[in-house]
Tab-separated table of C-alpha atoms in Angstrom:
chain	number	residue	atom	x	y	z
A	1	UNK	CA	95.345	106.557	64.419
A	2	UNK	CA	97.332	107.038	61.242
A	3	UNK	CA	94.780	110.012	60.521
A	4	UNK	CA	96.071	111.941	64.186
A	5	UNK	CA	99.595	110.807	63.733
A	6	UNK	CA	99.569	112.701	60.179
A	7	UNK	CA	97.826	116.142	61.986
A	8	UNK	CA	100.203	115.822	64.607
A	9	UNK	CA	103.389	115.727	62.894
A	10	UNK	CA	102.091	118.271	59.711
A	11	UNK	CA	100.325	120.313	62.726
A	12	UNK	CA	103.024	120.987	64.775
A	13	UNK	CA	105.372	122.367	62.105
A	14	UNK	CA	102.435	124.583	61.034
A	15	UNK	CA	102.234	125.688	64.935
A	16	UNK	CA	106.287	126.273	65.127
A	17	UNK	CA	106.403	127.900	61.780
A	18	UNK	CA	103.277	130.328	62.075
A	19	UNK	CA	104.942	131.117	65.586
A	20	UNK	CA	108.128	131.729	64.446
A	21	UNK	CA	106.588	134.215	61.771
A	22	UNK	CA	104.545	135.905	64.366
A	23	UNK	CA	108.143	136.614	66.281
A	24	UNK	CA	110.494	137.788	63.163
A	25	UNK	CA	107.810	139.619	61.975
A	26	UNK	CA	107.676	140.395	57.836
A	27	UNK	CA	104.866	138.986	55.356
A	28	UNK	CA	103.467	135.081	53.839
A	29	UNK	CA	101.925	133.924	50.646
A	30	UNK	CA	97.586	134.061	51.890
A	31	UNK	CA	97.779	130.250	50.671
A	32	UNK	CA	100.750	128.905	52.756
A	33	UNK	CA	99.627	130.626	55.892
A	34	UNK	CA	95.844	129.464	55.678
A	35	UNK	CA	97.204	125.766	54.867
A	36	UNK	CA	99.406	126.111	57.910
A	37	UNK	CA	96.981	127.520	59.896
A	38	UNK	CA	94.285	125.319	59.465
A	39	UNK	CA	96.906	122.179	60.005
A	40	UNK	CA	98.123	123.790	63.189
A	41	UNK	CA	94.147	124.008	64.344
A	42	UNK	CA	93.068	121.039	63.194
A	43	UNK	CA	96.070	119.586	65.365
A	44	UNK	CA	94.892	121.108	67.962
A	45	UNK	CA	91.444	119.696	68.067
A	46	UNK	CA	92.575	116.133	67.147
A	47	UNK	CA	94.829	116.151	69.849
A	48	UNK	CA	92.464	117.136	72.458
A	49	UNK	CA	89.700	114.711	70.888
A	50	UNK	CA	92.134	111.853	70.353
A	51	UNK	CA	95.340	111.821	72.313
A	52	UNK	CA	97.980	109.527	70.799
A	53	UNK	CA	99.510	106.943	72.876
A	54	UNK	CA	97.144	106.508	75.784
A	55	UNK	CA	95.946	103.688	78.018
A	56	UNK	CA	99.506	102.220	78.141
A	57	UNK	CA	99.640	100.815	74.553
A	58	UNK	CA	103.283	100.926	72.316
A	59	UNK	CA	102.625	103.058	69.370
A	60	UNK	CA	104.645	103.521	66.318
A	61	UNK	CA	104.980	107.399	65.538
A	62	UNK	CA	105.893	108.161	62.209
A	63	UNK	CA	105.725	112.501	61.780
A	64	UNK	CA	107.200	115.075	59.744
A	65	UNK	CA	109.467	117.591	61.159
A	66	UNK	CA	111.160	120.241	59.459
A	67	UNK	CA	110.741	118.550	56.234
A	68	UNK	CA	112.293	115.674	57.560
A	69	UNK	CA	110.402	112.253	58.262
A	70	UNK	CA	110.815	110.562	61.961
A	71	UNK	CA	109.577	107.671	63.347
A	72	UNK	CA	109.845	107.550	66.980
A	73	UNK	CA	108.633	104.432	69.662
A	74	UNK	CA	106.380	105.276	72.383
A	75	UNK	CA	106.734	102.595	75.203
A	76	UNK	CA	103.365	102.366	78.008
A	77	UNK	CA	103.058	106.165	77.463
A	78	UNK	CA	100.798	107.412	79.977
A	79	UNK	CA	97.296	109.147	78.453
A	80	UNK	CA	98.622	112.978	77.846
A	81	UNK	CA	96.144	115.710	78.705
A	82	UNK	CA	95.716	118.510	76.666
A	83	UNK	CA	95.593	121.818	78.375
A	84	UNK	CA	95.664	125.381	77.765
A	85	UNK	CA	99.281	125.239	77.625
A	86	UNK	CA	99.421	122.356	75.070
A	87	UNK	CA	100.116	125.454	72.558
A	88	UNK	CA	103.825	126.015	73.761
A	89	UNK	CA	104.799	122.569	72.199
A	90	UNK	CA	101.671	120.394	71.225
A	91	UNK	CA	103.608	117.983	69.095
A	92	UNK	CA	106.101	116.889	71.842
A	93	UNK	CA	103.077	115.441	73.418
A	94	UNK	CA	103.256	111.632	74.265
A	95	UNK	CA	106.978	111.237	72.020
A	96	UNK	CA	110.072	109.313	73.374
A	97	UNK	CA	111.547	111.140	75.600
A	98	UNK	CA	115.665	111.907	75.611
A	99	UNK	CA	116.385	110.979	78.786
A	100	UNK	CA	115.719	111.406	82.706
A	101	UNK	CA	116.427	114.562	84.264
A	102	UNK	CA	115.816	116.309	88.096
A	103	UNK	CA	114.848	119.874	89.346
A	104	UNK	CA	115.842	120.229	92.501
A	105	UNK	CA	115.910	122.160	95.562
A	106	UNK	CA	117.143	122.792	99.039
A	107	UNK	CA	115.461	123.851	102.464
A	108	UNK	CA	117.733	125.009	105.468
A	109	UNK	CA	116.077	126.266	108.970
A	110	UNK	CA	112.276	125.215	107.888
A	111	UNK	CA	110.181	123.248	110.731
A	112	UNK	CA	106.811	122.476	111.680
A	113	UNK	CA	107.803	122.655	115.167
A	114	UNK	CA	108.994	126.464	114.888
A	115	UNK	CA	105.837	127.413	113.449
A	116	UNK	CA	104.869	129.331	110.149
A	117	UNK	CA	105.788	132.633	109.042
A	118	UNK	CA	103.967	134.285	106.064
A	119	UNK	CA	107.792	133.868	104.116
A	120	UNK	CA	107.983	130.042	104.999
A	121	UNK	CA	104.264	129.468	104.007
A	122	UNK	CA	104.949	131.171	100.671
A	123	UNK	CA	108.181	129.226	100.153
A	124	UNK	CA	106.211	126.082	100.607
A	125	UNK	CA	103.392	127.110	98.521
A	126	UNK	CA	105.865	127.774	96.085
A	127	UNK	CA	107.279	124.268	95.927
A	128	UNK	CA	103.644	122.928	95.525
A	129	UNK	CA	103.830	125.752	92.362
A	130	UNK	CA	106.811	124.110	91.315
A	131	UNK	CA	105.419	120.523	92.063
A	132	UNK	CA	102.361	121.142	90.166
A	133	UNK	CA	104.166	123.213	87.115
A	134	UNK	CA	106.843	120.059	86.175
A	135	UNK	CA	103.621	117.738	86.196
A	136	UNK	CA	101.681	120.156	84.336
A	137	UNK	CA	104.587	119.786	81.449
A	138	UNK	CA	105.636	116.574	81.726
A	139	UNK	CA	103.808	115.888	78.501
A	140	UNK	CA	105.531	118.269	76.886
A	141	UNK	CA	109.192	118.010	77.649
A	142	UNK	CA	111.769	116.605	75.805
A	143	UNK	CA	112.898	114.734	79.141
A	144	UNK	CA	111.393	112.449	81.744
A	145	UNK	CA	111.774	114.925	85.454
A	146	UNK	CA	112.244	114.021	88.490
A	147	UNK	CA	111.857	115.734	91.701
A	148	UNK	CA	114.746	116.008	94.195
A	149	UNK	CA	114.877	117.892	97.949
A	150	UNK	CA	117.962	118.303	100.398
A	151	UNK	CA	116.789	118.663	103.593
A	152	UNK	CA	119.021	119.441	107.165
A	153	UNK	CA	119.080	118.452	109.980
A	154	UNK	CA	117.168	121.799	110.983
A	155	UNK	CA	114.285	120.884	108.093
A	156	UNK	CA	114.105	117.126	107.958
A	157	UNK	CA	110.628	117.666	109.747
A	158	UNK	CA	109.441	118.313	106.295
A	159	UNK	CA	110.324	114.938	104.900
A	160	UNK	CA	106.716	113.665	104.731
A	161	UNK	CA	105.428	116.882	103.292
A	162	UNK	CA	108.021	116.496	100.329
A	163	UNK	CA	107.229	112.853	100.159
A	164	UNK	CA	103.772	113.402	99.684
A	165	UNK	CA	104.257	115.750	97.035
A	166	UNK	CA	105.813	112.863	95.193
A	167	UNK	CA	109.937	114.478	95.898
A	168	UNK	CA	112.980	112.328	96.312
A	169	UNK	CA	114.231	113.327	99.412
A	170	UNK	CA	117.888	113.501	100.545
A	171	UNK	CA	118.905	114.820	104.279
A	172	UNK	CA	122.543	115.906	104.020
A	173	UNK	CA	125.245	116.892	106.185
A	174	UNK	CA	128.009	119.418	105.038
A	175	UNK	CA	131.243	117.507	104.668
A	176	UNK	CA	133.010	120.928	106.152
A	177	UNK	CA	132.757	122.612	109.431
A	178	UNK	CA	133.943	126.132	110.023
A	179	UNK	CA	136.849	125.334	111.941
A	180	UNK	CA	138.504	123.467	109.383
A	181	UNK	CA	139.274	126.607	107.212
A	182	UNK	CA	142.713	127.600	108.201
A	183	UNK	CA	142.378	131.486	107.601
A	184	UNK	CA	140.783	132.225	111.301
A	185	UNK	CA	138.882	135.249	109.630
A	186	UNK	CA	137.073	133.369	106.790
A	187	UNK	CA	136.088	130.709	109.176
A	188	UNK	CA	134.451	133.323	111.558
A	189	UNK	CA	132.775	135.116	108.183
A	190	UNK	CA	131.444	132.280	106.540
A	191	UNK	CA	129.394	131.774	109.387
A	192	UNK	CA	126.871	134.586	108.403
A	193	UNK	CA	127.660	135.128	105.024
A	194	UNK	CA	125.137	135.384	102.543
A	195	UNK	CA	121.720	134.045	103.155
A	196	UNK	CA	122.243	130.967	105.473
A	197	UNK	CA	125.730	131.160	105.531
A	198	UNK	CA	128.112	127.951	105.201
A	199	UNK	CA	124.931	125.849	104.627
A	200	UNK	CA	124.988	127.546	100.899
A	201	UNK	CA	127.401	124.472	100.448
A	202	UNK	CA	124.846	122.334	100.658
A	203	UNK	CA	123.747	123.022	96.875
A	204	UNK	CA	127.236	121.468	95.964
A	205	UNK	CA	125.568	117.918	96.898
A	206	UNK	CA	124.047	117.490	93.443
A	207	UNK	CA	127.717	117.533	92.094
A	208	UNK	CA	127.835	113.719	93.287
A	209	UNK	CA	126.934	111.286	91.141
A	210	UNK	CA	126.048	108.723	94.054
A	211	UNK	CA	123.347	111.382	95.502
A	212	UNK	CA	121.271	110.721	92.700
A	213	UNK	CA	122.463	107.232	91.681
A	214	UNK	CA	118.881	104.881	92.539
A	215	UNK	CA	116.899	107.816	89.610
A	216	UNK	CA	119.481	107.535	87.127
A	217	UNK	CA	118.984	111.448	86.365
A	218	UNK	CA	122.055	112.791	83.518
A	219	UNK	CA	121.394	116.757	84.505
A	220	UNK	CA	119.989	118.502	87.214
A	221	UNK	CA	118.313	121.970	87.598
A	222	UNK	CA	118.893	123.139	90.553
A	223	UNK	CA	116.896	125.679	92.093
A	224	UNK	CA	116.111	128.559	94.985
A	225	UNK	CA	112.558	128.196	96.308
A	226	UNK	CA	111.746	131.502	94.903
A	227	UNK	CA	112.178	130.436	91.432
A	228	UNK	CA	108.929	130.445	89.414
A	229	UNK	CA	109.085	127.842	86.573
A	230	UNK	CA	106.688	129.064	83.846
A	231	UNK	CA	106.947	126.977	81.008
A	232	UNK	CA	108.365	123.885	79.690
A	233	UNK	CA	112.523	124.159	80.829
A	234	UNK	CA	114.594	121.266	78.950
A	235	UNK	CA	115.824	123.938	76.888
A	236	UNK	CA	118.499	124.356	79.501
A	237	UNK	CA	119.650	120.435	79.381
A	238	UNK	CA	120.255	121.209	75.247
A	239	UNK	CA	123.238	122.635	73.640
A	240	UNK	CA	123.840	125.855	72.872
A	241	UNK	CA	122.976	126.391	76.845
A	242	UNK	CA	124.317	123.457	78.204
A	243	UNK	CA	126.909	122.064	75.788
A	244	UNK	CA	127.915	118.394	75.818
A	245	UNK	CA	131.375	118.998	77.545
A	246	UNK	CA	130.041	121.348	80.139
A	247	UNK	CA	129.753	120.386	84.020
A	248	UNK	CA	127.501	123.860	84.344
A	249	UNK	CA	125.214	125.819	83.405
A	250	UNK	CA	124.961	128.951	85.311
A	251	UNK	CA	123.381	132.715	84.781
A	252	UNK	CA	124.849	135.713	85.921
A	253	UNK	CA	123.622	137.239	88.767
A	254	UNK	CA	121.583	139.954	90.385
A	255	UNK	CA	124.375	142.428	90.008
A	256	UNK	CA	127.148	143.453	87.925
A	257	UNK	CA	129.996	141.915	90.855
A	258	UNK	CA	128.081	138.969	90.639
A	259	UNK	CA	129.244	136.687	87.906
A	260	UNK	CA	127.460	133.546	88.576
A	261	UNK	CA	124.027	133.560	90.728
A	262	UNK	CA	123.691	130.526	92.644
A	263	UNK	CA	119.551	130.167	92.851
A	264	UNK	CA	120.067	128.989	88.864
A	265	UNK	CA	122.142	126.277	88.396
A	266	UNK	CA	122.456	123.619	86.016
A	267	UNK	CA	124.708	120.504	86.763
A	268	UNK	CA	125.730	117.240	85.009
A	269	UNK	CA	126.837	114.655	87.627
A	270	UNK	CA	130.080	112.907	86.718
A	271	UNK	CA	133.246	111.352	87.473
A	272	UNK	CA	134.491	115.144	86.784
A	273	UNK	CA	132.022	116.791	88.694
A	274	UNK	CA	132.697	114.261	91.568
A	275	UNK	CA	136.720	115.493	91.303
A	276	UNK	CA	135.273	119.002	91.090
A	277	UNK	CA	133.358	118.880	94.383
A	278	UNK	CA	136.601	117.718	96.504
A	279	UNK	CA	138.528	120.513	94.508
A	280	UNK	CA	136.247	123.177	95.329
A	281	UNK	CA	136.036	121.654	98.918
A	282	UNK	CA	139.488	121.696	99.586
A	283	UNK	CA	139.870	125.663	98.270
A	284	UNK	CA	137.189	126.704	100.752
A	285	UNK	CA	139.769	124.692	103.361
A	286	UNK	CA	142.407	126.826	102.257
A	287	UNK	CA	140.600	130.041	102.828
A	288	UNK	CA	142.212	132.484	100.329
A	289	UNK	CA	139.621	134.689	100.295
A	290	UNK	CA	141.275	138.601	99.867
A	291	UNK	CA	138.813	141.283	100.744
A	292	UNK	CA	137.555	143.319	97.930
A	293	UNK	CA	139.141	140.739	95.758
A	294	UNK	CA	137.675	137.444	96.436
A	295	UNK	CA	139.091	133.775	95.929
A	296	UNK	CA	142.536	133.605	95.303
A	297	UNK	CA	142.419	137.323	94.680
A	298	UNK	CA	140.435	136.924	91.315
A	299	UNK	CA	136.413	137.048	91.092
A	300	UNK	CA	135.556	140.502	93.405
A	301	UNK	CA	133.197	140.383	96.506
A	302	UNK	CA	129.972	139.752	96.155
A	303	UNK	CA	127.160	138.888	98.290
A	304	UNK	CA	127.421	135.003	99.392
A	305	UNK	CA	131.122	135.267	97.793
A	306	UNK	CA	132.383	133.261	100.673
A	307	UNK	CA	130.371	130.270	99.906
A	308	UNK	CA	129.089	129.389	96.389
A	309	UNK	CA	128.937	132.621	94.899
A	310	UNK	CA	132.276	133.333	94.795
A	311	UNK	CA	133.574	129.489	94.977
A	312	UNK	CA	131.989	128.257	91.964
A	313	UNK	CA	132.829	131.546	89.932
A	314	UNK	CA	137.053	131.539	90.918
A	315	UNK	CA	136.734	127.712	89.982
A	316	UNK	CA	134.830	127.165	86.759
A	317	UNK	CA	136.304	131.149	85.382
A	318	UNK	CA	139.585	131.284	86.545
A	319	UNK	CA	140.468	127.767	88.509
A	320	UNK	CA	140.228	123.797	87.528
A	321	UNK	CA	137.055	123.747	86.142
A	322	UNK	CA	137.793	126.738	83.080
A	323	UNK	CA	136.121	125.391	80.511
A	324	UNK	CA	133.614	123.710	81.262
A	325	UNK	CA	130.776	125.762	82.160
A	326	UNK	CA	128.252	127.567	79.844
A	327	UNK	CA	126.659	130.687	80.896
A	328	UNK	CA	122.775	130.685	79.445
A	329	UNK	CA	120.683	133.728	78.723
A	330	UNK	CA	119.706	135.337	82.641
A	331	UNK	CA	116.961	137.273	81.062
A	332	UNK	CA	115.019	133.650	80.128
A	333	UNK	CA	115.894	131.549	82.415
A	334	UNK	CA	117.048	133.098	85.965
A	335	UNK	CA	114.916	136.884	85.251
A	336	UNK	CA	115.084	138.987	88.112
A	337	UNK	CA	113.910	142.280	86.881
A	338	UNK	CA	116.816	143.520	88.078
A	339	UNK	CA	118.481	145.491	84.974
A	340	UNK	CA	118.272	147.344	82.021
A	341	UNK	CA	119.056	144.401	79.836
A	342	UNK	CA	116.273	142.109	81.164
A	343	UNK	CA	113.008	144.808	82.078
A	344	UNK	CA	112.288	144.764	78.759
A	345	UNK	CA	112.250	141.406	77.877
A	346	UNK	CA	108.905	139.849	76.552
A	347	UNK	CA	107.380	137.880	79.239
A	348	UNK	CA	106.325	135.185	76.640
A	349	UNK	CA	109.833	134.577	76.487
A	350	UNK	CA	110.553	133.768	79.894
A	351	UNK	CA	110.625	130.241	80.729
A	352	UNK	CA	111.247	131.407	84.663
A	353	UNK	CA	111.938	134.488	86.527
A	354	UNK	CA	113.877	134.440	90.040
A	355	UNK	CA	111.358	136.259	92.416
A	356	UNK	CA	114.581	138.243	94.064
A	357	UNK	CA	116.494	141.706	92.974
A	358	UNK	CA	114.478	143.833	91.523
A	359	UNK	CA	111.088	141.723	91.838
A	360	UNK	CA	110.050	140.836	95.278
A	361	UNK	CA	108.519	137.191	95.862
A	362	UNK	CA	104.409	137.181	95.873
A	363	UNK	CA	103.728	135.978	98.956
A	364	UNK	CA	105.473	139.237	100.368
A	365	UNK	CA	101.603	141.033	99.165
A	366	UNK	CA	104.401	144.227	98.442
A	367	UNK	CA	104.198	146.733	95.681
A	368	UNK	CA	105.381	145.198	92.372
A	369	UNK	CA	106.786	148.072	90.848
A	370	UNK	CA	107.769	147.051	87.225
A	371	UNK	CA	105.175	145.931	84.972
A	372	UNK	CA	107.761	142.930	83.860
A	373	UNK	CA	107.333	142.049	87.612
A	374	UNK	CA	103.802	142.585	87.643
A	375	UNK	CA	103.422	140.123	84.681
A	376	UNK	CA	105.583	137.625	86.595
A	377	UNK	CA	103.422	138.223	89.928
A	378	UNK	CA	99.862	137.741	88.012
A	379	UNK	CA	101.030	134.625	86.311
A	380	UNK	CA	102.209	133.078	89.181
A	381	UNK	CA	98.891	133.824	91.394
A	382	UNK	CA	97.169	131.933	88.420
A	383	UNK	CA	99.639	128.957	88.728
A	384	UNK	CA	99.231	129.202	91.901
A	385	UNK	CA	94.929	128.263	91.297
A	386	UNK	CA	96.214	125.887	88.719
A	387	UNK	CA	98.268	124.114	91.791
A	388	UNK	CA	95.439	124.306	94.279
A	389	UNK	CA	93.053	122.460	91.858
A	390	UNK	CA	95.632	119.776	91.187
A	391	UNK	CA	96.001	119.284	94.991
A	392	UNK	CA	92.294	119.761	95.297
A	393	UNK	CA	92.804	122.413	97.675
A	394	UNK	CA	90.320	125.386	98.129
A	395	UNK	CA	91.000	128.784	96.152
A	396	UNK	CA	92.485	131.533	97.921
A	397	UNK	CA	92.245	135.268	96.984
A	398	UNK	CA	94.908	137.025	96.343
A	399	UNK	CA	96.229	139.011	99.571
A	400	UNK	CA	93.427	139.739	101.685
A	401	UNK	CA	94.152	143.293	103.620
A	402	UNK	CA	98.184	142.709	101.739
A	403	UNK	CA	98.710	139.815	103.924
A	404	UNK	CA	99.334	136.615	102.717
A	405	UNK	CA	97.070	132.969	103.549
A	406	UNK	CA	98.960	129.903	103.240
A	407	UNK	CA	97.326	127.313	100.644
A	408	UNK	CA	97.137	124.665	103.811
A	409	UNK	CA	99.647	122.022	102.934
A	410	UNK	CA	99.354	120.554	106.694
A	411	UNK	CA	96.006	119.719	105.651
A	412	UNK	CA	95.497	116.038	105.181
A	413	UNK	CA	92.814	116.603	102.613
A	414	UNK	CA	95.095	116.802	99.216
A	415	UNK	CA	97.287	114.401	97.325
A	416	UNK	CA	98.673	114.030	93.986
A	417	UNK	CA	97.021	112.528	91.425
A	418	UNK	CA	97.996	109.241	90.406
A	419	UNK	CA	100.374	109.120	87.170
A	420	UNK	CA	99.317	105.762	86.427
């Protein structure tokens, strides 16, 4: 034990440093970089051969880290399991975590009774992507994560389905109806605007504390169902992107009139954010919503301005929430292939990409266009085999005469493995 506790900890500096090298670019002494490489391989294989931590025993960790020695407690760790991509951060494997976080998501209009489109399969097969992805990196995050649903009353009929996956599900109402805006033309407009209209609101559940109370979660990524989660994420629960003050972390979005995108969004339930929610609530009430102009007459139109798009903007940019929200890096967290500032972004470097804007979603079988979105496609069709062999589902190919076959969650004949 002592022997892979010492490869660990000297093994993954020699991993981060050679890795940082290979980034920045510039020469190393032939001595330091064959000591560090051989530690970071040697790591490697000891960690694959002899995982630390396993079978539910406490073990004392005692590892170097940038020069600095740590001793960390591992409490009934379960057994972690090396795989290909152990190399993104190998010696986070089996360590304390910091806390307990939650992606989550939201489905409006979904239901077995209405039948299946090819666009509702893929959305579904995405959140199996997304189901399998957080398990496949559980090992390797910083954080313990949790999985969290809002369903409607037009998609509670998927309830079991999310259950199954191993999701905390929440049906929720919206607190607001239509009529209650007083300015007659907003309340007509919200309606239809943006993608499901009013039910956009929805997303603004997470800002309770109580909804999430029973998992004890301190942050919560919340997410579209096109969002395509590619490597380990609790970079986005950490300071410099999510500060310890902030309520939000958001991206911008899709466009240049669209200062906050709403698919992205990273919240820290609170008394604050619980005062937030009402505040926000009662200026959608008011209905000052000025064509061309926005909220108030401050954040421009954009598309789903009505609703959060434009709510959350006026409120944490120009309203009571100034402040307190941190805008994190689009182009590595919320990449849409959509500008000139993200297409050439390294794909390595992208811990997800938004299937939207300029980089339609996978199960459309469409024409990628950008190689950026081409990467994104590929890698996703190979989580996607990843995901069907840890549901022990059959694999598909890829678009069969450009139409899309759903990976069969109805069937009865997957689960989830056990965690224990």
């Amino acid at each position: 034990t002592v022997s892979v506790l010492y490869w660990e900890g000297w093994g993954g500096v020699g991993c981060e440093y050679l890795t940082e090298k290979k980034k920045k670019g510039g020469t190393m002494n032939l001595r330091k970089a064959t000591l560090l490489g051989i530690s970071c391989l040697v790591m490697l294989y000891v960690m694959q051969a002899h995982p630390v931590s396993g079978g539910g025993d406490a073990v004392s960790v005692i590892s170097k880290v940038d020069g600095e020695v740590k001793k960390n407690v591992v409490v009934e760790q379960e057994k972690p399991v090396a795989t290909t991509e152990t190399r993104h951060r190998p010696h986070l494997m089996g360590r304390k975590k910091k806390g307990k976080v939650a992606v989550a998501t939201y489905v409006h209009h979904g239901s077995y009774d209405r039948g299946f489109s090819a666009s509702f399969d893929g959305m579904l097969d995405n959140i199996a992507v997304i189901t399998a992805q957080v398990n496949r990196f559980r090992d390797q995050m910083a954080y313990d994560v949790e999985l969290l649903v809002l369903l409607t009353n037009t998609s509670h009929t998927l309830a079991p389905l999310f259950e199954r996956l191993g999701w905390h599900v929440r049906i929720v109402e919206l607190p607001i109806q239509p009529h209650e805006i007083r300015n007659p033309q907003i309340a007509k407009e919200v309606v239809t605007d943006g993608a499901i209209g009013i039910w956009e609101m929805i997303k603004l559940e997470v800002w309770r504390p109580s909804l999430t109370a029973d998992i004890g979660v301190e942050m919560i990524l919340l997410i579209d169902t096109d969002i395509h989660l590619r490597q380990p994420f609790d970079k986005v629960f950490d300071p410099p992107w999510m500060p310890a003050n902030a309520t939000l972390g958001y991206t911008h979005g899709a466009w240049i009139i669209e200062k906050l995108n709403g698919g992205y969004l990273v919240v820290r339930p609170s008394e604050q954010s619980e005062k937030d929610y009402h505040a926000i609530y009662e200026i959608l009430r008011e209905g000052d919503f000025r064509s061309g102009t926005g909220w108030r007459g401050k954040v421009g139109w954009t598309y789903g301005g009505r609703t959060m798009q434009g709510l959350l903007p006026y409120y944490y940019l120009y309203g009571g929430g100034v402040g307190r929200a941190s805008m994190m890096p689009r182009c590595n967290v919320n990449n849409m292939v959509n500008s000139d500032e993200c297409k050439p972004t390294d794909p390595t470097t992208v811990i997800s990409n938004h299937f939207t804007g300029g980089c339609m979603k996978p199960w459309s079988c469409s024409h990628v266009g950008h190689p950026l979105c081409e990467s994104f496609t590929n890698q996703w069709w190979e989580d996607v085999k990843y995901a069907e062999k840890f549901l022990g589902l059959p694999h598909r190919r890829r678009c069969p005469g450009r139409s899309y076959e759903s990976m069969g969650l109805r069937s009865t004949e997957w689960k989830i493995p056990s965690r224990e």
